[in-house]
XYZ file of C-alpha atoms in Angstrom:
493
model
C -43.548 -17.203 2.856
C -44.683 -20.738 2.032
C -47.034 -18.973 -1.145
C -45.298 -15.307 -0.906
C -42.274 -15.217 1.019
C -38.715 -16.956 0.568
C -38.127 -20.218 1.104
C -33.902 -19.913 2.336
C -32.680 -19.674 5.844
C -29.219 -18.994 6.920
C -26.560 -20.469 5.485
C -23.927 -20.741 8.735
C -20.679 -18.762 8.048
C -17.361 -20.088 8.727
C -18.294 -23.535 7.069
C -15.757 -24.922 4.713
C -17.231 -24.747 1.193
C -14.349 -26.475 -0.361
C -13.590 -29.729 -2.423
C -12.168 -31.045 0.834
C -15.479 -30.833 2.857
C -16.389 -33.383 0.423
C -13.540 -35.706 1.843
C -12.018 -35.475 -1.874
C -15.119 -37.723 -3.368
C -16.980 -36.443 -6.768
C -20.071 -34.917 -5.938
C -22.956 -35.090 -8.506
C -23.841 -31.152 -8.219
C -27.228 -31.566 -9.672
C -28.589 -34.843 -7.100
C -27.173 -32.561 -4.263
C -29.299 -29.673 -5.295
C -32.494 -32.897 -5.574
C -31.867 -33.595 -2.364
C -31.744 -30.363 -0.926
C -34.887 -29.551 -2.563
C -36.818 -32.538 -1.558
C -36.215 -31.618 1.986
C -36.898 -28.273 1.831
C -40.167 -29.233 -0.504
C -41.240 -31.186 2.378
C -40.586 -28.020 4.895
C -42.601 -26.300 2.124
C -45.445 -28.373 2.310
C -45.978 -29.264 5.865
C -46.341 -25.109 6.274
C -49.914 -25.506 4.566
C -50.994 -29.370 3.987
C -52.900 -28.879 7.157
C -54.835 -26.259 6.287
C -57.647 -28.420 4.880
C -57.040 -30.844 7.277
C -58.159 -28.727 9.783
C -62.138 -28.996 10.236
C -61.386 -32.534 10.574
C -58.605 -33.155 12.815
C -60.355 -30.304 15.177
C -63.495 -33.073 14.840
C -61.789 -35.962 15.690
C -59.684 -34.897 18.379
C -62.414 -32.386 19.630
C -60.400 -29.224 19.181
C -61.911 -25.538 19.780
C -61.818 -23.728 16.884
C -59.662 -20.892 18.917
C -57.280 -23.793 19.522
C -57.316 -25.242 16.401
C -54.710 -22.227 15.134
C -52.097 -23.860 17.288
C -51.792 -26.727 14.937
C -50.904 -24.376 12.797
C -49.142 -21.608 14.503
C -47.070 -24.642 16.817
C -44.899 -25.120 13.760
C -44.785 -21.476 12.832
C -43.860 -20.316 16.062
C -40.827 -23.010 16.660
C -39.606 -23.017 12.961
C -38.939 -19.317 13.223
C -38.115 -19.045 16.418
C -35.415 -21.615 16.837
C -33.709 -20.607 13.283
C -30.529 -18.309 14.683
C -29.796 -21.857 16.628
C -30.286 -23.832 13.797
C -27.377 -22.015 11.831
C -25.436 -21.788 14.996
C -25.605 -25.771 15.490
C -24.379 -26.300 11.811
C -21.336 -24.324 12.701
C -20.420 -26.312 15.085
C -21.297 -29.918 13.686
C -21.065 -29.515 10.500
C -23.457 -29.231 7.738
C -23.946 -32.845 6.708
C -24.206 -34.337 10.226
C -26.738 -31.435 11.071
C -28.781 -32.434 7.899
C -29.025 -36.459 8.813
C -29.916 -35.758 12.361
C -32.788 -32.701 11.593
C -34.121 -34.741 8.978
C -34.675 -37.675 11.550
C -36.146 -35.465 14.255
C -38.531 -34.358 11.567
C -39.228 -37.397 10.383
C -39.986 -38.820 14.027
C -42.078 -35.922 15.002
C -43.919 -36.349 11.891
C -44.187 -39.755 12.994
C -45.621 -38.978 16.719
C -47.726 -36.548 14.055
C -49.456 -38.810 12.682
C -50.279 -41.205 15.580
C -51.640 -38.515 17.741
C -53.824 -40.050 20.336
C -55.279 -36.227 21.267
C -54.741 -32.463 20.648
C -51.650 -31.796 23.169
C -49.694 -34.539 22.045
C -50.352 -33.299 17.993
C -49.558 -29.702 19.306
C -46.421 -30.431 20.915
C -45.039 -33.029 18.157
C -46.054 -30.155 15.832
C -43.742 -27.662 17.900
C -41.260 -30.499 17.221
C -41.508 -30.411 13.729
C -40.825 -26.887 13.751
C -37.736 -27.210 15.482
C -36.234 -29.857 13.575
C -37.201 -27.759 10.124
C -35.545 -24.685 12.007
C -32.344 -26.901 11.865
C -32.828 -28.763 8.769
C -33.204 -25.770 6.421
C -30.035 -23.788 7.039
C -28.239 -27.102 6.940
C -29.837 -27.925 3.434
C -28.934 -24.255 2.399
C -25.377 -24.354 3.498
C -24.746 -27.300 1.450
C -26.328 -25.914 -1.559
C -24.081 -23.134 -1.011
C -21.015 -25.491 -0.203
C -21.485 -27.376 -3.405
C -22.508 -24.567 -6.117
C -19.203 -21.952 -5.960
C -19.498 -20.584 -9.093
C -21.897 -17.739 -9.095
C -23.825 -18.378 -12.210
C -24.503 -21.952 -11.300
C -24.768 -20.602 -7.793
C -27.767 -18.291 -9.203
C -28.887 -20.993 -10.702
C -29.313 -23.150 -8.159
C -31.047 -20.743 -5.384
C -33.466 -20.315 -8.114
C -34.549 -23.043 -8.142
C -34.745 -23.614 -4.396
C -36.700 -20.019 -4.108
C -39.209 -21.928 -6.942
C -40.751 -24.201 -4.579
C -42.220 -21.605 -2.615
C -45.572 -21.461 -4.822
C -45.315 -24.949 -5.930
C -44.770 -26.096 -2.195
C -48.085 -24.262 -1.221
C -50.174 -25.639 -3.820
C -49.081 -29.520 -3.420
C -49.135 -28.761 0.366
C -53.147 -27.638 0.136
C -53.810 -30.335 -2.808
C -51.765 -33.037 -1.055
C -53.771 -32.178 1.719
C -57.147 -32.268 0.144
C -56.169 -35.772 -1.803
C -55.068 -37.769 1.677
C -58.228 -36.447 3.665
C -60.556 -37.003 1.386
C -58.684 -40.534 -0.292
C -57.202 -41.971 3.247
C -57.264 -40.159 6.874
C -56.368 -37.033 7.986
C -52.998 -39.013 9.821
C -51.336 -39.342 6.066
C -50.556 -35.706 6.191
C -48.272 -36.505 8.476
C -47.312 -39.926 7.362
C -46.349 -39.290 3.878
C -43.238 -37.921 5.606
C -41.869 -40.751 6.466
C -40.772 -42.795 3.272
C -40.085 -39.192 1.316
C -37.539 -39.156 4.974
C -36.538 -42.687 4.568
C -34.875 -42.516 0.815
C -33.538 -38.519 1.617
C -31.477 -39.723 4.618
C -30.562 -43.218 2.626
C -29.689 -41.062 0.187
C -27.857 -38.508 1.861
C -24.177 -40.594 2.335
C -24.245 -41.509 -1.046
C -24.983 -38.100 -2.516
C -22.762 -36.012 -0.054
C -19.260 -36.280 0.778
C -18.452 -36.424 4.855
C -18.181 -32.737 7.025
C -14.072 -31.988 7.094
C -13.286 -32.416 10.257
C -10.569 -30.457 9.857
C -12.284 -27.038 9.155
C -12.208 -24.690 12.011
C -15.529 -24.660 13.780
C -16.825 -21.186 14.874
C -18.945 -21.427 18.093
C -21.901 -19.607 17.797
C -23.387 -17.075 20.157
C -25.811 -19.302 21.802
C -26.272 -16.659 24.033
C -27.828 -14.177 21.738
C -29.490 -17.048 19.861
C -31.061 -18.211 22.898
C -32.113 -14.432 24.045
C -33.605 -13.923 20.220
C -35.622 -16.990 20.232
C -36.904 -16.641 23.417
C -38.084 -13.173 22.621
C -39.604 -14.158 19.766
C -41.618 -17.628 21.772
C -42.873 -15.238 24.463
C -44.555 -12.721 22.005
C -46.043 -15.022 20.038
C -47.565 -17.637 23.241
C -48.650 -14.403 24.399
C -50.134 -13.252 21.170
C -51.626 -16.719 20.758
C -53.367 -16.541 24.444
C -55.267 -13.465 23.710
C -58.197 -15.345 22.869
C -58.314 -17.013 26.509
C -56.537 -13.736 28.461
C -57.711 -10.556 26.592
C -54.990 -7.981 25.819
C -55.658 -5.331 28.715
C -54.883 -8.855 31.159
C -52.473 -8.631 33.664
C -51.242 -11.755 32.344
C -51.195 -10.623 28.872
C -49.276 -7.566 29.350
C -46.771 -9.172 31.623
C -46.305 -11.299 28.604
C -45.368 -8.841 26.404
C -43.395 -6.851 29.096
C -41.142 -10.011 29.155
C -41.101 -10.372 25.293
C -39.855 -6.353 25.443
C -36.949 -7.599 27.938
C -35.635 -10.435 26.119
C -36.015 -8.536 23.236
C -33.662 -5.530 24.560
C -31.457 -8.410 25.746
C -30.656 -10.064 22.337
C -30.189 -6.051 21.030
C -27.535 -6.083 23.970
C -26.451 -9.058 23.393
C -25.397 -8.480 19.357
C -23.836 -5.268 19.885
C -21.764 -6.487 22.286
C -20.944 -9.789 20.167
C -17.517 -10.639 18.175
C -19.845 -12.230 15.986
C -23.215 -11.043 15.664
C -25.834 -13.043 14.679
C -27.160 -10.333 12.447
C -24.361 -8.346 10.945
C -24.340 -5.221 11.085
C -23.251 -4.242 7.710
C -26.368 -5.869 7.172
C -28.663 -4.060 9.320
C -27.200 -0.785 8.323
C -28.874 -1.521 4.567
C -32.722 0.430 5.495
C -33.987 -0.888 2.529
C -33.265 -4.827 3.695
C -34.540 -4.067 6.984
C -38.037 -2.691 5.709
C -38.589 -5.513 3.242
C -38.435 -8.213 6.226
C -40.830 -5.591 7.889
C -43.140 -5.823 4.985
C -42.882 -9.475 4.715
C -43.667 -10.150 8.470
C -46.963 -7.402 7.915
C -47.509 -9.691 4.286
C -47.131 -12.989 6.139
C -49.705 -12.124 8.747
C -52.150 -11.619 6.446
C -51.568 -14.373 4.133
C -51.515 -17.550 6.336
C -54.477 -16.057 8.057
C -56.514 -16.301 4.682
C -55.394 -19.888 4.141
C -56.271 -20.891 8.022
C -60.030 -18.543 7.342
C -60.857 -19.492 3.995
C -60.396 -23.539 5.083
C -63.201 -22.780 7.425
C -65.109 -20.986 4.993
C -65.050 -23.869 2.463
C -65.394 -26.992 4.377
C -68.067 -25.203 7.160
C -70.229 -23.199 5.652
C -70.129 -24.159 2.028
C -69.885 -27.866 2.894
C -67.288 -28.426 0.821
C -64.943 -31.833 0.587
C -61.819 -31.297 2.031
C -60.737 -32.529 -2.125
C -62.946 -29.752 -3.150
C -61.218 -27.307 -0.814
C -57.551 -28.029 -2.062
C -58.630 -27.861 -5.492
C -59.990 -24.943 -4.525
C -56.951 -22.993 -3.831
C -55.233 -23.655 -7.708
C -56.373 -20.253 -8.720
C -54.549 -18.815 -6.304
C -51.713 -21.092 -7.670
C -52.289 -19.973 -11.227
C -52.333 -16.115 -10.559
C -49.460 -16.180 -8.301
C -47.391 -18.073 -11.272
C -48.674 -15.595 -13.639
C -47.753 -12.476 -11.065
C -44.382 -13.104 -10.752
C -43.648 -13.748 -14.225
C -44.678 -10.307 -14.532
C -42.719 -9.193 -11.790
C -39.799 -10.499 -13.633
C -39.920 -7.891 -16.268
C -41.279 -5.261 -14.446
C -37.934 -5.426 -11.813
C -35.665 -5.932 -14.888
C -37.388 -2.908 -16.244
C -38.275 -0.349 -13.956
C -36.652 -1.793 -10.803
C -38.338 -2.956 -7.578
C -40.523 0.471 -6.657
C -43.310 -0.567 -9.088
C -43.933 -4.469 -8.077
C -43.055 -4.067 -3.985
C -45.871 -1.271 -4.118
C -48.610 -2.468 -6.817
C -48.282 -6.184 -5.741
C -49.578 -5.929 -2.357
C -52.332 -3.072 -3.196
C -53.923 -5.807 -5.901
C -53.693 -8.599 -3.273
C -55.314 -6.271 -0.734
C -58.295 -5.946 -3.458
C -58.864 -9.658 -3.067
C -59.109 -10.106 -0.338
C -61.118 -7.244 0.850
C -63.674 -9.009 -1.777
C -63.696 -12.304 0.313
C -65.081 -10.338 3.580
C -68.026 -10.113 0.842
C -68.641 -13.887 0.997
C -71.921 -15.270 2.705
C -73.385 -18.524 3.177
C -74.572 -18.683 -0.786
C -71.162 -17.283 -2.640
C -70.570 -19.308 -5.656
C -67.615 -20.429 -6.531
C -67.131 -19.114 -9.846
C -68.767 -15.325 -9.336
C -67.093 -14.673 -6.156
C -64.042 -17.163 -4.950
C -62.498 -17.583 -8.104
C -62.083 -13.750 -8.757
C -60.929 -12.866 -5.378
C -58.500 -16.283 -5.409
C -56.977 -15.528 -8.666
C -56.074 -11.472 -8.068
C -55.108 -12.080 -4.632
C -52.627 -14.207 -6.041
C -51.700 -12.578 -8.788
C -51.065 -9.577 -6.826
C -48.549 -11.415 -4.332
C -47.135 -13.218 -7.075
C -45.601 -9.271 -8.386
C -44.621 -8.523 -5.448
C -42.794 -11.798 -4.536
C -39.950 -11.554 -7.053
C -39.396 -7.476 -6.041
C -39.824 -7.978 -2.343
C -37.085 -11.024 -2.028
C -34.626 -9.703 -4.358
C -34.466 -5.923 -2.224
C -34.309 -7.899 0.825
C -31.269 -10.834 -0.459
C -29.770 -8.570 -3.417
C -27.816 -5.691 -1.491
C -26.065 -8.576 0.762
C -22.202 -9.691 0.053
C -21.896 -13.311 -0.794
C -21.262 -13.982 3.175
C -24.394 -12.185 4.173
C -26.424 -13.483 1.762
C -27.380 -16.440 3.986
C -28.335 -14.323 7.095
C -30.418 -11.853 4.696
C -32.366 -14.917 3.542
C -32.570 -16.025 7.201
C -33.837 -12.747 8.099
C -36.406 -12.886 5.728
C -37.412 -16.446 6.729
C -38.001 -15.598 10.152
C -40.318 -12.405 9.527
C -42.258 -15.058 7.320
C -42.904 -17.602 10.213
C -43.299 -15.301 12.937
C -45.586 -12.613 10.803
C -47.840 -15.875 10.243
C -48.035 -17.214 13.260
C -49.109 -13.876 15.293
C -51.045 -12.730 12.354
C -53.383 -16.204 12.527
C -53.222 -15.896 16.476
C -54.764 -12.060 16.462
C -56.906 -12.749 13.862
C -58.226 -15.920 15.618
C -58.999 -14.286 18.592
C -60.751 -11.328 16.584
C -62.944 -13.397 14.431
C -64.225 -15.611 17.673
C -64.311 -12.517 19.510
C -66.754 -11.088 16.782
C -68.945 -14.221 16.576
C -69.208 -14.722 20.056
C -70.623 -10.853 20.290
C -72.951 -11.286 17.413
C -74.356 -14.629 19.088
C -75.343 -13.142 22.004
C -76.979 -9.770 20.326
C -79.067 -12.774 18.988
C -77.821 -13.581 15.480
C -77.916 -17.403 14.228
C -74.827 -19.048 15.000
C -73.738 -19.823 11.058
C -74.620 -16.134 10.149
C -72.308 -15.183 12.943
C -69.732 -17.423 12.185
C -69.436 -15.699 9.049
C -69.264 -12.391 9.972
C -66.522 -13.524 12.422
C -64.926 -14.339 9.005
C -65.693 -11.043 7.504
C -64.201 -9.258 10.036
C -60.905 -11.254 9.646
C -60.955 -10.724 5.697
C -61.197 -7.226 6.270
C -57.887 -6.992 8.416
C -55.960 -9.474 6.205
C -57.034 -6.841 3.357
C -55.697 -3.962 5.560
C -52.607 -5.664 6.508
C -51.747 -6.145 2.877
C -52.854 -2.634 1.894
C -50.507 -1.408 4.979
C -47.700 -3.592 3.139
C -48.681 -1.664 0.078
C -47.581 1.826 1.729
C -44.487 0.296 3.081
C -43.783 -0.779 -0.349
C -43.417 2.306 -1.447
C -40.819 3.077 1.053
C -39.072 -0.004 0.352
C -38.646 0.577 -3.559
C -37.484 3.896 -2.648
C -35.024 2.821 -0.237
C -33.748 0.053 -2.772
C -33.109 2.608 -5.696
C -31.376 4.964 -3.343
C -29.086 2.024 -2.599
C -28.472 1.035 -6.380
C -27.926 4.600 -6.899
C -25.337 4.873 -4.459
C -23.483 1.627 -5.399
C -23.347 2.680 -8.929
């Protein structure tokens, strides 16, 4: 998750990860991993700079606020979705080619961003972002991979590229605050294009050439194109809820398709040479619950970054400055929660942090459905902000090292892919539901006669209260998921 989830995707098996895929050329380890992580910083940050951009660009290009998620949920929805292709693709092109040409789509979509003359054309270049990050991170990943063999430097490195998941949400939402309030909501997008520029002028100079002599594995399009439709269909149809309620005959047929395609890509990898999830893999319970609990998690979280946005900028009046500054307590607690999660997995293993983590985030936010139209900041935000985070923060380290740690070195890729996916997906039907419940809420309270503000915020209240019951859901399954994770250690050992 861009503040509590991982921030890998699959590295593509059956790459060469030798000297030679360098074309024989000294690599500079440490301006490889830079440019890795720039990329994937800016993947980071695009997940939530437009969060306090969002009362605005609904303004000026005369959004509803139901339709204002898909700004959001566009790149969600296509990041996760289209990330089984992504690895497939740098299979079969190789992993520096696939890294020059993502970065450019995202860099041109972030272009066609920026210059949006109107709300479909900013939705669909969104969607288009999304894509090209689907691509670009397992690229970025499987050269990271390529170029650190050794496993303590190898540690070492993925480290460092898990540490810009909280530090890419908070520059995302301050970034975001800065170039609103500073220059035009457009920048958000813009600034993308010189940090692009110098990355791909970089990129020849820093990495050696894809051996063309490797053996290329072609991937199961087939199964990647049955997963990622699956995934599209539940999620439009999630997303559409608002317009087509759920007991719709369109609605249901929606999900009756999502259900087929679904059944297809289980088909589909059973039947495979080469699954795209192996099953080694799959066959680990505990690895398999902790992407449940991060797609349950996920839901939950983006949602209170999307809500709270609202909150700030249109009821309290806030700047959107004000806003992103705003979120560093959340920052700050989450830094402080996983350095405690640190010791507590080195410890007492993960049982503990997977279980108390999300019950302490749950607490926070159940205190923001308490907010009204006169909250202070410092009696009620800052409180609810800071244990929310700290409470994610313990359970970040615990969750991503059950769900990562039991992999081979092979499978470690996928597992991080796996995790990756439940963290876009869980976000972008967890903001689509709880959309269409908060407007659904405000809508009924307007017409039983309350004030439009007052039910605007009880719209919010009601959204606050699910996040908090989503996370204290994700408590319960964390419980089953440090369970599950000892049992394995125990049996290894």
């Amino acid at each position: 998750m861009a503040a509590s989830g991982i921030p890998v995707t699959a590295a593509p098996r059956g790459i060469d990860t030798s000297a030679s895929g360098r074309a024989g050329r000294p690599t500079n380890p440490r301006l490889v991993l830079l440019l890795v992580c720039v990329a994937q910083f800016v993947l980071l940050v695009d997940d939530t700079i437009v969060n306090v951009a969002l009362p605005t660009i609904g303004d000026d290009l005369e959004f509803g606020e139901s339709s204002l998620s898909w700004v959001t949920n566009a790149y969600f929805l296509t990041f996760g979705g289209f990330l089984l292709i992504g690895g497939g693709l740098a299979d079969l092109l190789g992993r520096r080619r696939l890294f020059g040409i993502s970065l450019t789509m995202f860099v041109l979509a972030s272009a066609v961003c920026g210059l949006a003359p109107n709300a479909g054309v900013l939705i669909g270049a969104r969607a288009a972002q999304g894509v090209a990050g689907a691509l670009l991170s397992p690229a970025a990943l499987s050269i990271l991979l390529a170029t650190f063999r050794d496993p303590a430097e190898r540690a070492r490195a993925l480290g460092t590229w898990a540490a810009l998941t909280g530090l890419g949400a908070a520059t995302g939402l301050l970034l975001g605050g800065a170039l609103v309030e500073w220059t035009h909501w457009r920048w958000i997008f813009l600034i993308n294009l010189p940090i692009g520029a110098l990355a791909l002028f970089a990129l020849p100079r820093t990495i050696g050439p894809d051996d063309r002599d490797a053996p290329r594995r072609v991937p199961d399009f087939a199964g990647a194109a049955l997963g990622t439709a699956a995934v599209l269909t539940l999620v439009y149809t999630v997303v559409e809820t608002d317009k087509h309620p759920w007991g719709s005959t369109r609605t249901l047929l929606g999900l009756g398709v999502a259900v087929v395609l679904a059944l297809g890509f289980t088909v589909r990898q059973r039947a495979a040479a080469e699954p795209l999830l192996p099953r080694a893999l799959l066959r680990m319970r505990h690895v398999v619950l902790a992407d449940v609990l991060v797609l349950v998690a996920a839901g939950g979280l983006f949602a209170m970054f999307f809500f709270l946005t609202l909150y700030m900028q249109r009821i309290q009046g806030w700047s959107p400055m004000r806003t992103g500054l705003s979120f560093l307590p959340f920052s700050v607690g989450m830094g402080a929660g996983a350095a405690v999660s640190t010791k507590l997995l080195a410890r007492r293993g993960p049982l503990l942090p997977v279980s108390l983590g999300p019950a302490v985030a749950a607490g926070g936010m159940w205190s923001l459905s308490r907010l009204d139209a006169h909250s202070s900041f410092t009696a009620h935000l800052l409180p609810a902000l800071v244990i929310t985070g700290l409470g994610l923060g313990v359970a970040f380290v615990a969750i991503i090292n059950t769900a990562t740690g039991g992999a081979d070195e092979a499978e470690g890729g996928v597992a991080s892919a796996m995790v990756t996916t439940c963290q876009q997906i869980g976000a972008a039907i967890g903001i689509a539901v709880l959309v269409t419940v908060a407007t659904d809420h405000t809508r009924n309270r307007v017409a039983s006669g309350v004030e439009q503000g007052r039910a605007a915020i009880d719209g919010f209240a009601r959204a606050f209260e699910i996040q908090a019951g989503l996370m204290a859901a994700a408590a319960v399954m964390g419980v089953v998921v440090g369970l599950a994770a000892e049992r394995h250690r125990a049996a290894r050992e």
